[in-house]
PDB file of C-alpha atoms in Angstrom:
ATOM      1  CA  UNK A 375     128.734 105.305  98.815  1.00 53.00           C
ATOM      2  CA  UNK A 376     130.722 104.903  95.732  1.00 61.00           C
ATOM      3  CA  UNK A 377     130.175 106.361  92.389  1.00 67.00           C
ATOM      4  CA  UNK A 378     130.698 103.772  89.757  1.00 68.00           C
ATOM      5  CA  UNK A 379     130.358 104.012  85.606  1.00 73.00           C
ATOM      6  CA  UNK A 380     127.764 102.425  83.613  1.00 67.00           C
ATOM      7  CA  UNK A 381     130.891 100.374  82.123  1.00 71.00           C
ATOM      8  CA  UNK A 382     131.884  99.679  85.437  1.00 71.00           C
ATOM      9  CA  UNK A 383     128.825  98.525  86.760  1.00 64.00           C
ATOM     10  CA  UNK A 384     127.842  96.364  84.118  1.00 66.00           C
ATOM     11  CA  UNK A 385     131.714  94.789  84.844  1.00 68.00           C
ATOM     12  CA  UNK A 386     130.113  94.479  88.560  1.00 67.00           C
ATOM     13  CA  UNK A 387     126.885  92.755  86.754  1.00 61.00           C
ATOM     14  CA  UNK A 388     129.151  89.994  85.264  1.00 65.00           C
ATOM     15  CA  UNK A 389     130.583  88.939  88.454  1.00 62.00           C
ATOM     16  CA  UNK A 390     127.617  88.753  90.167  1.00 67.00           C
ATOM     17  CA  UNK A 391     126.610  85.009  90.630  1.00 70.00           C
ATOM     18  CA  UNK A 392     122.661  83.641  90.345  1.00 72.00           C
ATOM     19  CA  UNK A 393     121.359  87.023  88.799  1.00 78.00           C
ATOM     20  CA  UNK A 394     118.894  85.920  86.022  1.00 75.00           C
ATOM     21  CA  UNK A 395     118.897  87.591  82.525  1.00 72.00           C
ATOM     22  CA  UNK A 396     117.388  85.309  80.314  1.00 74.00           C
ATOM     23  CA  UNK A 397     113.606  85.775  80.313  1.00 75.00           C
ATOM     24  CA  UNK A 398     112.480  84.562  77.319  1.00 80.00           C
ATOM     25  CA  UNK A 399     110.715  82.187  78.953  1.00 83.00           C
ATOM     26  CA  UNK A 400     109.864  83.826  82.618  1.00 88.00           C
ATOM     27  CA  UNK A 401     107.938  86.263  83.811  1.00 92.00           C
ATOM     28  CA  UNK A 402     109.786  89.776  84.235  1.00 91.00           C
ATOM     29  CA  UNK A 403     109.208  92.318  87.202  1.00 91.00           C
ATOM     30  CA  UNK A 404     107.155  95.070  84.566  1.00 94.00           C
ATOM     31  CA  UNK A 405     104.884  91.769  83.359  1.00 94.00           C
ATOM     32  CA  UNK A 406     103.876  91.291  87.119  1.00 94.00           C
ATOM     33  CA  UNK A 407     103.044  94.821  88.028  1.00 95.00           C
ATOM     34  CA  UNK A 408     101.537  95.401  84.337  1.00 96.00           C
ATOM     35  CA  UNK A 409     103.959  98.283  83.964  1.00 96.00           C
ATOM     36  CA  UNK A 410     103.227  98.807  80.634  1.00 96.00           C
ATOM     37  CA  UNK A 411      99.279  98.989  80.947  1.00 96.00           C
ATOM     38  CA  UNK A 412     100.412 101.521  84.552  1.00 97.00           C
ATOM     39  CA  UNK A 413     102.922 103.570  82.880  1.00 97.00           C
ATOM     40  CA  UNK A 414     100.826 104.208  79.789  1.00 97.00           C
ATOM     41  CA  UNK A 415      97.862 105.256  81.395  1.00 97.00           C
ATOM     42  CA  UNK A 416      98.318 109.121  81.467  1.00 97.00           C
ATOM     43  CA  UNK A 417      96.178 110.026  78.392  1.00 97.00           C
ATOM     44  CA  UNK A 418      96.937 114.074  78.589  1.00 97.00           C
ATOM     45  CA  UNK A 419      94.492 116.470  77.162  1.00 96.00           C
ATOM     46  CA  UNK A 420      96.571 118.817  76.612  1.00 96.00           C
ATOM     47  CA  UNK A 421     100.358 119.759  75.885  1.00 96.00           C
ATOM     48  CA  UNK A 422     101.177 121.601  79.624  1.00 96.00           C
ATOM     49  CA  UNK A 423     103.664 120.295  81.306  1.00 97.00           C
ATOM     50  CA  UNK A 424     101.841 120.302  85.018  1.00 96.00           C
ATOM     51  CA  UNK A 425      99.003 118.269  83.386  1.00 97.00           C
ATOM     52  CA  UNK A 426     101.143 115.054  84.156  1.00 97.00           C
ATOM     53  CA  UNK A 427     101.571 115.575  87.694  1.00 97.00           C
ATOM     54  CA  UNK A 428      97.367 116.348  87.816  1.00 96.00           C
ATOM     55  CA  UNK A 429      96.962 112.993  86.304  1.00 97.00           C
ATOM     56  CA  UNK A 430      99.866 110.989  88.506  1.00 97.00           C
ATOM     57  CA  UNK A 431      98.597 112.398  91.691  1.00 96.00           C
ATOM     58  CA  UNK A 432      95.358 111.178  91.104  1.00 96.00           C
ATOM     59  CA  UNK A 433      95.764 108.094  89.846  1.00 97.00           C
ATOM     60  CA  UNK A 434      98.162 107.394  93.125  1.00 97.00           C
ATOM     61  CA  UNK A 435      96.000 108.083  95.142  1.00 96.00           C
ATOM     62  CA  UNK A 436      93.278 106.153  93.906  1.00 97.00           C
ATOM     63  CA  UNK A 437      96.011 103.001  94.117  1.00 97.00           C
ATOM     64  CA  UNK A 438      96.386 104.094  97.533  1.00 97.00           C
ATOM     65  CA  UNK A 439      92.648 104.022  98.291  1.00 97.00           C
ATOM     66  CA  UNK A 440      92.086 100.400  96.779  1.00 98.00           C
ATOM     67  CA  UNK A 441      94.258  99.169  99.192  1.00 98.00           C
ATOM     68  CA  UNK A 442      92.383 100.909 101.919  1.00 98.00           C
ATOM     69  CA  UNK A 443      89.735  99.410 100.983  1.00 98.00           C
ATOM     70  CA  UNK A 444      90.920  95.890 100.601  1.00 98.00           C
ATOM     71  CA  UNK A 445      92.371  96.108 104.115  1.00 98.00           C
ATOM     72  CA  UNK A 446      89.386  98.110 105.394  1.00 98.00           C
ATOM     73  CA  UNK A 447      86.902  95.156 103.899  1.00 98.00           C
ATOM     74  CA  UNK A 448      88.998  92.657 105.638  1.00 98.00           C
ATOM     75  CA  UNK A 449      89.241  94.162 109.091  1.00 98.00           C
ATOM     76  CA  UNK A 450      85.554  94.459 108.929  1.00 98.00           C
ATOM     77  CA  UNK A 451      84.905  90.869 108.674  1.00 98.00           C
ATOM     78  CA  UNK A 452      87.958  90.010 111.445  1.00 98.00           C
ATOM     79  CA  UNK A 453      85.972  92.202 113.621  1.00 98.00           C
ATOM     80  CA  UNK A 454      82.457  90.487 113.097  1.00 97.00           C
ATOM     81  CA  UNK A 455      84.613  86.778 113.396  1.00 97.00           C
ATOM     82  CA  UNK A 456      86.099  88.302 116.649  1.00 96.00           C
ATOM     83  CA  UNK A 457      89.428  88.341 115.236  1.00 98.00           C
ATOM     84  CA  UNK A 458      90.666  91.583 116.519  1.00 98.00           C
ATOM     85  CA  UNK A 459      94.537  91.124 116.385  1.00 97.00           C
ATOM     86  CA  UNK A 460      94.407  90.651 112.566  1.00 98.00           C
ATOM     87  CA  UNK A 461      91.794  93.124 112.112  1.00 98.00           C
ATOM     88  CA  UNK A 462      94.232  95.502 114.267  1.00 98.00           C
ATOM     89  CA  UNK A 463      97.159  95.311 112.293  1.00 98.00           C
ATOM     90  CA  UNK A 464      94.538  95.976 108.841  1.00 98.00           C
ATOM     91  CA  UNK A 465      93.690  99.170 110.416  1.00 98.00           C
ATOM     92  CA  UNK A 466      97.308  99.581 111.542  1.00 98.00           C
ATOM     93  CA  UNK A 467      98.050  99.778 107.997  1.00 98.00           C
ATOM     94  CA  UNK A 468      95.179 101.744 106.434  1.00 98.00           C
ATOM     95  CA  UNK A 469      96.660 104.391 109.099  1.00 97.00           C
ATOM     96  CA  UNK A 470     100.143 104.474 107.576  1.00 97.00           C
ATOM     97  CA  UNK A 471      98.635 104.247 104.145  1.00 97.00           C
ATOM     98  CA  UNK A 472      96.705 107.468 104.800  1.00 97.00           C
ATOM     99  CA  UNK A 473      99.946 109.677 105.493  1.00 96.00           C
ATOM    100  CA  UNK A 474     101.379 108.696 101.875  1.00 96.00           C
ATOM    101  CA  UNK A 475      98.008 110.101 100.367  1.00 95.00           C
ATOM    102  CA  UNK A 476      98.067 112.938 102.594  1.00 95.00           C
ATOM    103  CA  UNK A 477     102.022 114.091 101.585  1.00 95.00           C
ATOM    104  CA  UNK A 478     100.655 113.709  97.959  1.00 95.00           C
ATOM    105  CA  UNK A 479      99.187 117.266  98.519  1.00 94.00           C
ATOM    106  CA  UNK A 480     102.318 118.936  98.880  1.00 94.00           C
ATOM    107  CA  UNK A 481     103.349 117.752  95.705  1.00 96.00           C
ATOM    108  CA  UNK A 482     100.220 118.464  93.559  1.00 95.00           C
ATOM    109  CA  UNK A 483     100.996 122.313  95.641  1.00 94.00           C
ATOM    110  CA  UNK A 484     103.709 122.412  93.660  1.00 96.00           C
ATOM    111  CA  UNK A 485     101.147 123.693  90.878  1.00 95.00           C
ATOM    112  CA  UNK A 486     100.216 127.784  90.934  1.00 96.00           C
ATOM    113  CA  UNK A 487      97.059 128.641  89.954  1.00 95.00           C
ATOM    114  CA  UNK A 488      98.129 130.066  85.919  1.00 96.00           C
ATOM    115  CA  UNK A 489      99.638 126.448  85.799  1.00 96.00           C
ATOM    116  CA  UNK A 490      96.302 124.576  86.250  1.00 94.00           C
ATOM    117  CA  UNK A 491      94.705 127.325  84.226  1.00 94.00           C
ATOM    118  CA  UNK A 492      96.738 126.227  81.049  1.00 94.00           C
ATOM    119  CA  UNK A 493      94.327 123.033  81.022  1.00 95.00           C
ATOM    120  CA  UNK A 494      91.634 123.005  83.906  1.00 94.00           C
ATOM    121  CA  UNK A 495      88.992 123.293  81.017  1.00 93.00           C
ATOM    122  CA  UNK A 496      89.817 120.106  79.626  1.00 94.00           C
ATOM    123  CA  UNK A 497      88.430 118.362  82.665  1.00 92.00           C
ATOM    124  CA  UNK A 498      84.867 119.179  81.946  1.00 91.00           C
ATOM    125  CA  UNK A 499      82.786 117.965  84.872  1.00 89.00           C
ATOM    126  CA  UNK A 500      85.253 115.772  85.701  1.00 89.00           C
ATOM    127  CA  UNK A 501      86.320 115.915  89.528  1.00 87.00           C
ATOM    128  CA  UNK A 502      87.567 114.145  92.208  1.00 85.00           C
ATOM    129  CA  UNK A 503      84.076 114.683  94.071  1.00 86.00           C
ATOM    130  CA  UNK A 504      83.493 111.698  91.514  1.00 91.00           C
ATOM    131  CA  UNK A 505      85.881 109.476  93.446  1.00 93.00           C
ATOM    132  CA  UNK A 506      83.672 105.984  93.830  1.00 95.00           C
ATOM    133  CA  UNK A 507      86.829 104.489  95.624  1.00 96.00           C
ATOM    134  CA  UNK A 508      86.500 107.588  97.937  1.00 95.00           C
ATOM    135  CA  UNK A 509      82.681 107.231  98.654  1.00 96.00           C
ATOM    136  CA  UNK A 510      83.229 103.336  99.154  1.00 97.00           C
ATOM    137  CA  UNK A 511      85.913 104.549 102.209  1.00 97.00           C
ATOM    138  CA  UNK A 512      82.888 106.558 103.642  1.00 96.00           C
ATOM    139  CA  UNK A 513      80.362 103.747 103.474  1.00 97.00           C
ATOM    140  CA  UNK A 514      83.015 101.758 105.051  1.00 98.00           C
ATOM    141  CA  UNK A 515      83.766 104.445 107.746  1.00 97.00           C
ATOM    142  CA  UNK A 516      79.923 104.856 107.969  1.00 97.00           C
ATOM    143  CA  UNK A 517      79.193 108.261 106.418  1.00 96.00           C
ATOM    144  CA  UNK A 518      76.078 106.941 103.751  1.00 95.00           C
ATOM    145  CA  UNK A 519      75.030 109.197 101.304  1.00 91.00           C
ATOM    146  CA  UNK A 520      72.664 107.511  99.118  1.00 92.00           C
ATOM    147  CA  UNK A 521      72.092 110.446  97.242  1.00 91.00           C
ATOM    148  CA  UNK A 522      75.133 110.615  95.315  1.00 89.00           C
ATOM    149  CA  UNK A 523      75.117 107.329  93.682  1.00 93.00           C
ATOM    150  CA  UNK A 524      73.071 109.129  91.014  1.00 92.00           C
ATOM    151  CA  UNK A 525      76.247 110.206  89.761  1.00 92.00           C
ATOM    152  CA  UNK A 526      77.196 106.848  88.886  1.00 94.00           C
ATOM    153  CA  UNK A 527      74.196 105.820  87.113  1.00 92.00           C
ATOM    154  CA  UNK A 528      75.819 105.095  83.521  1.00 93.00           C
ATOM    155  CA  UNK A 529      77.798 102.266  85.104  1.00 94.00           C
ATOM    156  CA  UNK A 530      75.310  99.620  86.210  1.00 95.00           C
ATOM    157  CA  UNK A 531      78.114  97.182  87.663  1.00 96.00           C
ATOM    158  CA  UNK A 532      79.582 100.183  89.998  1.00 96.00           C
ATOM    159  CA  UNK A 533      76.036 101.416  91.179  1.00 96.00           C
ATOM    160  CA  UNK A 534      75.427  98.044  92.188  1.00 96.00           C
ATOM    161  CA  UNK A 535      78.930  97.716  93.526  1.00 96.00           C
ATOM    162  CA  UNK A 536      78.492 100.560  95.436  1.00 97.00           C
ATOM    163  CA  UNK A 537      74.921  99.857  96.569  1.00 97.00           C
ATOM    164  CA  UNK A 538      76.305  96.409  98.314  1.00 97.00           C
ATOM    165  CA  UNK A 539      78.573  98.615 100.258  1.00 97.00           C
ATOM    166  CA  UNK A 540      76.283 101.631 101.660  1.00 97.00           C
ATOM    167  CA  UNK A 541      74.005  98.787 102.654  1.00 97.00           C
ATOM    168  CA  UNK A 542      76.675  97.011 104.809  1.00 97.00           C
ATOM    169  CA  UNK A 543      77.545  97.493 108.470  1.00 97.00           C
ATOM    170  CA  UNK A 544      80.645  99.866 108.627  1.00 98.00           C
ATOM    171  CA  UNK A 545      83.488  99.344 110.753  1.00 98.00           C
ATOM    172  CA  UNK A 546      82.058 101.342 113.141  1.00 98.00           C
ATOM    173  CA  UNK A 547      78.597  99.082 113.243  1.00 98.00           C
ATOM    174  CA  UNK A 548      80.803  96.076 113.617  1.00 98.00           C
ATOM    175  CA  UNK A 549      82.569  98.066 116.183  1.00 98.00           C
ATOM    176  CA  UNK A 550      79.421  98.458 118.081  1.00 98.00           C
ATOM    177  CA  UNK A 551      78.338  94.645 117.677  1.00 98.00           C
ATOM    178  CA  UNK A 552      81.878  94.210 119.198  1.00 98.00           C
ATOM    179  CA  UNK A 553      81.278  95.988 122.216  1.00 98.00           C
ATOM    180  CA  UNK A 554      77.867  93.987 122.219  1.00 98.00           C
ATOM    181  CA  UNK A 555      79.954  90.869 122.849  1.00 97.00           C
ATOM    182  CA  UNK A 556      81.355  91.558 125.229  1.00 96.00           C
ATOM    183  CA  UNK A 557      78.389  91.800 127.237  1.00 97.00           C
ATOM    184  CA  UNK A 558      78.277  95.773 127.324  1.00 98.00           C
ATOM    185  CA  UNK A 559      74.845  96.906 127.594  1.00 97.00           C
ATOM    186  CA  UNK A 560      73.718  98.085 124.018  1.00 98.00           C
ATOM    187  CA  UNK A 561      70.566  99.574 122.550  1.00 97.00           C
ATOM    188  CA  UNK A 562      69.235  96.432 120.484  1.00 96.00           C
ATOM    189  CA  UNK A 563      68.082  98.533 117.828  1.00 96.00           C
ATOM    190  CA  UNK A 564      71.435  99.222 116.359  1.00 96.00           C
ATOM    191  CA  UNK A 565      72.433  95.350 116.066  1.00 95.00           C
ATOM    192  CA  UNK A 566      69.348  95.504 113.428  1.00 93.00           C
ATOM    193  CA  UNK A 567      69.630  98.989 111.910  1.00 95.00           C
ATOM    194  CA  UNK A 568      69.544  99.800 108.504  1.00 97.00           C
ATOM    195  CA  UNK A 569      72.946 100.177 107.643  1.00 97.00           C
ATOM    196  CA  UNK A 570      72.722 102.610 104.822  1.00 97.00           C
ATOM    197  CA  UNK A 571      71.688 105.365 107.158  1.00 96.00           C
ATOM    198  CA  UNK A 572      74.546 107.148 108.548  1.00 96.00           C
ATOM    199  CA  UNK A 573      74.698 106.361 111.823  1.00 96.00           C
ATOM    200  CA  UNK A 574      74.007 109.673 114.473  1.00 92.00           C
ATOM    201  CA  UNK A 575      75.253 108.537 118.060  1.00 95.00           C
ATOM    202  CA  UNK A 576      73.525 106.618 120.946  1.00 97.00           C
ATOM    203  CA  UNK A 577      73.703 107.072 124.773  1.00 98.00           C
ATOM    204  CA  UNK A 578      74.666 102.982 125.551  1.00 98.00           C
ATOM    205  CA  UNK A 579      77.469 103.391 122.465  1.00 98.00           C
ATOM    206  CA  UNK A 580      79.053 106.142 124.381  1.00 98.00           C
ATOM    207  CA  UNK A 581      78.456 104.402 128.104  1.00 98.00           C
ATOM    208  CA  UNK A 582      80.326 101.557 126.538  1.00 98.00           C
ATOM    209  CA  UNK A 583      82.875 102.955 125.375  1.00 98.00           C
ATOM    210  CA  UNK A 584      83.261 105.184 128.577  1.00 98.00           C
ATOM    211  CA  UNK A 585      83.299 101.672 130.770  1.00 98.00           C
ATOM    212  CA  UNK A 586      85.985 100.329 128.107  1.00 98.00           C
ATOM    213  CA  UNK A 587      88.281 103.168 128.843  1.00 98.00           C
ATOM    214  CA  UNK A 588      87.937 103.202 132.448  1.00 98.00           C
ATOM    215  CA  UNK A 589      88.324  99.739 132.186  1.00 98.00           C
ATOM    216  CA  UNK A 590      91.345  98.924 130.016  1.00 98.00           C
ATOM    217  CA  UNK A 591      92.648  95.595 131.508  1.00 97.00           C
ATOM    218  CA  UNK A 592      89.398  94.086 131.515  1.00 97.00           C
ATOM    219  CA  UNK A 593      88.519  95.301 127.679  1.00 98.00           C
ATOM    220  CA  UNK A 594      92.290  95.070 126.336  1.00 98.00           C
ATOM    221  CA  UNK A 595      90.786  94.748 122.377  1.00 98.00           C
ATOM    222  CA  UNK A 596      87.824  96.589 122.787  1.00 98.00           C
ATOM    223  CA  UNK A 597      90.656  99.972 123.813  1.00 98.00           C
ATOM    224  CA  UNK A 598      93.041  99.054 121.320  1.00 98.00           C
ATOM    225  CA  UNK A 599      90.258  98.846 118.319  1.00 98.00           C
ATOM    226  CA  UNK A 600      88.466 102.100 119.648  1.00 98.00           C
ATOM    227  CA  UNK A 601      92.206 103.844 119.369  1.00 98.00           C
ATOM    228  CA  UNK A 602      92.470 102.366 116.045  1.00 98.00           C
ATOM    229  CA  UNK A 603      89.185 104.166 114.778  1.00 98.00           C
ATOM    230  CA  UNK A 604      90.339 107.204 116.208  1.00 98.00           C
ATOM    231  CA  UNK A 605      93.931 107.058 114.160  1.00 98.00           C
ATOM    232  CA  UNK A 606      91.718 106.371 110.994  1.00 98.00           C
ATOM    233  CA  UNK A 607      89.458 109.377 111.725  1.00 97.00           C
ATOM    234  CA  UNK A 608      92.171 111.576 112.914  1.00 97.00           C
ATOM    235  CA  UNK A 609      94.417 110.713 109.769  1.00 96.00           C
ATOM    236  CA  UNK A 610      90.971 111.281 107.395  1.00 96.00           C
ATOM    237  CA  UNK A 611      90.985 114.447 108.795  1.00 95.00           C
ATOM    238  CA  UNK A 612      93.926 115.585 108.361  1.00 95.00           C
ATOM    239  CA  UNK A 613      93.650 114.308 104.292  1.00 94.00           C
ATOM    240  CA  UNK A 614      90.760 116.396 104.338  1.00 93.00           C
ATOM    241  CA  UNK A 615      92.304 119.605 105.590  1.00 94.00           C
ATOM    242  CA  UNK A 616      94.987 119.275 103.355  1.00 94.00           C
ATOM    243  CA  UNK A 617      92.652 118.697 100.557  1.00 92.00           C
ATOM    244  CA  UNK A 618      90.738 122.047 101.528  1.00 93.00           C
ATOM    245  CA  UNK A 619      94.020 123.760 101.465  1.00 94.00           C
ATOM    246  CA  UNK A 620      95.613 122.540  98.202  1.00 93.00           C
ATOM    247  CA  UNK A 621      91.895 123.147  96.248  1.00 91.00           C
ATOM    248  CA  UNK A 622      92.577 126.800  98.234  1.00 93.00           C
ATOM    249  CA  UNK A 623      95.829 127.533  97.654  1.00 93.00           C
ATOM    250  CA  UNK A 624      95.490 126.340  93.472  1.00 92.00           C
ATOM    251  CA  UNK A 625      91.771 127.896  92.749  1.00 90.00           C
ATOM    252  CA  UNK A 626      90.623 129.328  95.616  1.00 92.00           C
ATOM    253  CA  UNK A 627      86.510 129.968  96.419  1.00 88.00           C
ATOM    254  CA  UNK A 628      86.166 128.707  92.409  1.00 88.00           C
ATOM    255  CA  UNK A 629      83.030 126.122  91.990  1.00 85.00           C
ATOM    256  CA  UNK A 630      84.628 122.375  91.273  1.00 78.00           C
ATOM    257  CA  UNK A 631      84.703 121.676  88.090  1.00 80.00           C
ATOM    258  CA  UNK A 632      81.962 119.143  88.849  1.00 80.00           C
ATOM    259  CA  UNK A 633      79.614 121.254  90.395  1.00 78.00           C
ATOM    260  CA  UNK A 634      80.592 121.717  94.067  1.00 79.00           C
ATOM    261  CA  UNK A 635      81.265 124.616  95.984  1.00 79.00           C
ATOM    262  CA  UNK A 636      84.598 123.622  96.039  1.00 82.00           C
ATOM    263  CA  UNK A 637      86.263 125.031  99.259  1.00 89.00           C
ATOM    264  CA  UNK A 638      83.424 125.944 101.280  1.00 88.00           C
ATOM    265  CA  UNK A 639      82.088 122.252 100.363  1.00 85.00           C
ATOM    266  CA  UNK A 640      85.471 120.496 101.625  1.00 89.00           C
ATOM    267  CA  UNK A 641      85.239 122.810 104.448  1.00 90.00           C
ATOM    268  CA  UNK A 642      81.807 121.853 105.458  1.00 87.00           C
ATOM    269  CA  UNK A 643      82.949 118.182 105.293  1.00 86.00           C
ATOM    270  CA  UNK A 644      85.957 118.847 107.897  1.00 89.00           C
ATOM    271  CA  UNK A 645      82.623 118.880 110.432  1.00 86.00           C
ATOM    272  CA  UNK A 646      81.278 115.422 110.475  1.00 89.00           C
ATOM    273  CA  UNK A 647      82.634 112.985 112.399  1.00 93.00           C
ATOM    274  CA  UNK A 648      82.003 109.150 111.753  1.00 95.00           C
ATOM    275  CA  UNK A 649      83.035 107.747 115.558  1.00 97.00           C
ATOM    276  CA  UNK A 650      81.269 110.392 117.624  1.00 96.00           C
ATOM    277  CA  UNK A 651      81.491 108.439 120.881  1.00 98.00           C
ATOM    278  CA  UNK A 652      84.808 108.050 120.476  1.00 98.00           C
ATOM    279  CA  UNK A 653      86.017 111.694 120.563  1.00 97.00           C
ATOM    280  CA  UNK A 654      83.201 112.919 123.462  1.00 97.00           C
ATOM    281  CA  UNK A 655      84.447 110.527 125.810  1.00 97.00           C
ATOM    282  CA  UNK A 656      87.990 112.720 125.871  1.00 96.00           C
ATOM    283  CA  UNK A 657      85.718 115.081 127.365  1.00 96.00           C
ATOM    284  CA  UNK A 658      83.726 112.820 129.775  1.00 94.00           C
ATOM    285  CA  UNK A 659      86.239 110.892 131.259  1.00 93.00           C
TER     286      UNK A 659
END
C-alpha cells in the first residue's frame, strides 16, 4: 500500500475519468442512506464520554434486528409457499447477521462499571428489556409472551403491530406445516393451533424430524431447513450469553433499570429453547 498526501490524492482525483462531482442536481450517497437524520440521532443526556458508545451500540443493533426481521418475515412466507431454497438463504443470512450483533458486546465491554455510573440515571426506566424489535424476533422464533405487550400500551400502532405478529405462525409452526407436506405423520391439532401460545413440543414433531434425519436423501429440504433453525437458535444463544455477561461484567446482580432482575433474568432466559425437537433428536438418534 502506498501512502499518498491529501494534495496528492486530490492530483489522483483529477485524473480519474467518469467520477461524478457535480450533484446539484443528483442524489448523493448521505441523501440515500439519510445520513444526516442517522448520524444526528444520538441525543446524549449527559456530557460522559462513554454515553455515545451506550447510544451507538444500541441503535446498531436495533438496525441489525430490522433486518432480521425483514428476512425472518420473508423466509416465513417462502416456507408456507414451499419455497425452501429462497427461504434457506433468508435464514442463511439472519445467521451471519446474528454474529455482528453478538461482537457488538465486546465493544459496549469496553465500558467499566464507574463509566456507566457517570450517566446510568439518566436512563430512567428505559431498557433494552423494552426492545419491541427484540420481542417481534421471539414471536417470530415462537417464544409468545402476551404479557409484555402491556409495556407498549402508549403506542397504539406498535401494540397492534406487535399483536399481528404474536398471533402469527412462527417459523417454527411453518416449519411443522412443512414437515406436514411432506406427508410426515403430524398431530392435526398443531396445523390449527393458536399461534400466540408458545408452542411446548409434540411426540409426531419429534418422530418427524427423527425420520427426516435418518432419512436425509429422501427429505433433502426438510434437513437443510431443520439445520437452519438450529444455526438461528444456536447463534440466539450465544447473543444471549454474551448479553448476560456484558450486563455482568458492567453492573453486576443490579435490578435493570426497567425493572428486571437483570442478570439472574437474562440467565433464566438462556433456558428456553424455541425448536425443542430439534436439539433432543441429537440425543435420540
Amino acid at each position: 500500500m502506498e501512502d499518498y498526501s491529501i494534495s496528492e490524492l486530490q492530483e489522483k482525483l483529477k485524473g480519474e475519468k467518469g467520477i461524478h462531482t457535480d450533484f446539484e442536481n443528483e442524489m448523493t450517497y448521505g441523501e440515500y442512506l439519510s445520513l444526516d437524520q442517522i448520524l444526528e440521532s444520538q441525543k446524549l443526556l449527559s456530557d460522559h464520554h462513554d454515553e455515545m458508545l451506550f447510544i451507538i451500540i444500541h441503535q446498531v443493533s436495533e438496525l441489525w434486528m430490522k433486518l432480521i426481521l425483514h428476512e425472518m418475515k420473508s423466509a416465513i412466507i417462502a416456507i408456507k409457499q414451499n419455497k425452501m431454497q429462497p427461504a434457506f438463504k433468508m435464514l442463511s443470512r439472519v445467521s451471519k447477521i446474528q454474529t455482528q450483533i453478538i461482537q457488538a458486546w465486546d465493544v459496549l465491554a469496553t465500558m467499566t462499571p464507574s463509566e456507566y455510573l457517570e450517566f446510568r440515571h439518566k436512563l430512567g426506566k428505559a431498557s433494552g428489556f423494552q426492545s419491541y424489535q427484540y420481542r417481534q424476533i421471539e414471536f417470530a422464533l415462537g417464544y409468545k409472551t402476551k404479557h409484555i405487550l402491556k409495556i407498549y400500551q402508549k403506542d397504539l400502532e406498535l401494540t397492534k403491530t406487535l399483536e399481528q405478529a404474536l398471533n402469527s405462525p412462527s417459523i417454527y409452526d411453518v416449519a411443522i406445516q412443512a414437515l406436514a407436506r411432506e406427508g410426515l405423520p403430524i398431530n392435526k391439532d398443531l396445523l390449527t393451533r393458536d399461534f400466540s401460545i408458545t408452542y411446548s413440543g409434540d411426540e409426531s414433531v419429534a418422530a418427524a424430524w427423527k425420520q427426516v434425519y435418518l432419512n436425509v436423501d429422501r427429505y433433502w429440504n426438510l434437513y437443510q431447513l431443520g439445520e437452519k433453525l438450529v444455526d438461528i437458535e444456536d447463534w440466539l444463544q450465544q447473543w444471549r450469553f454474551r448479553h448476560m455477561k456484558t450486563v455482568e461484567r458492567i453492573i453486576g446482580f443490579k435490578v435493570g433499570t426497567g425493572g428486571s432482575s437483570g442478570v439472574n433474568y437474562l440467565k433464566k432466559v438462556l433456558d428456553h429453547r424455541f425448536f425443542p425437537e430439534l436439539w433432543d433428536l441429537r440425543t435420540s438418534l
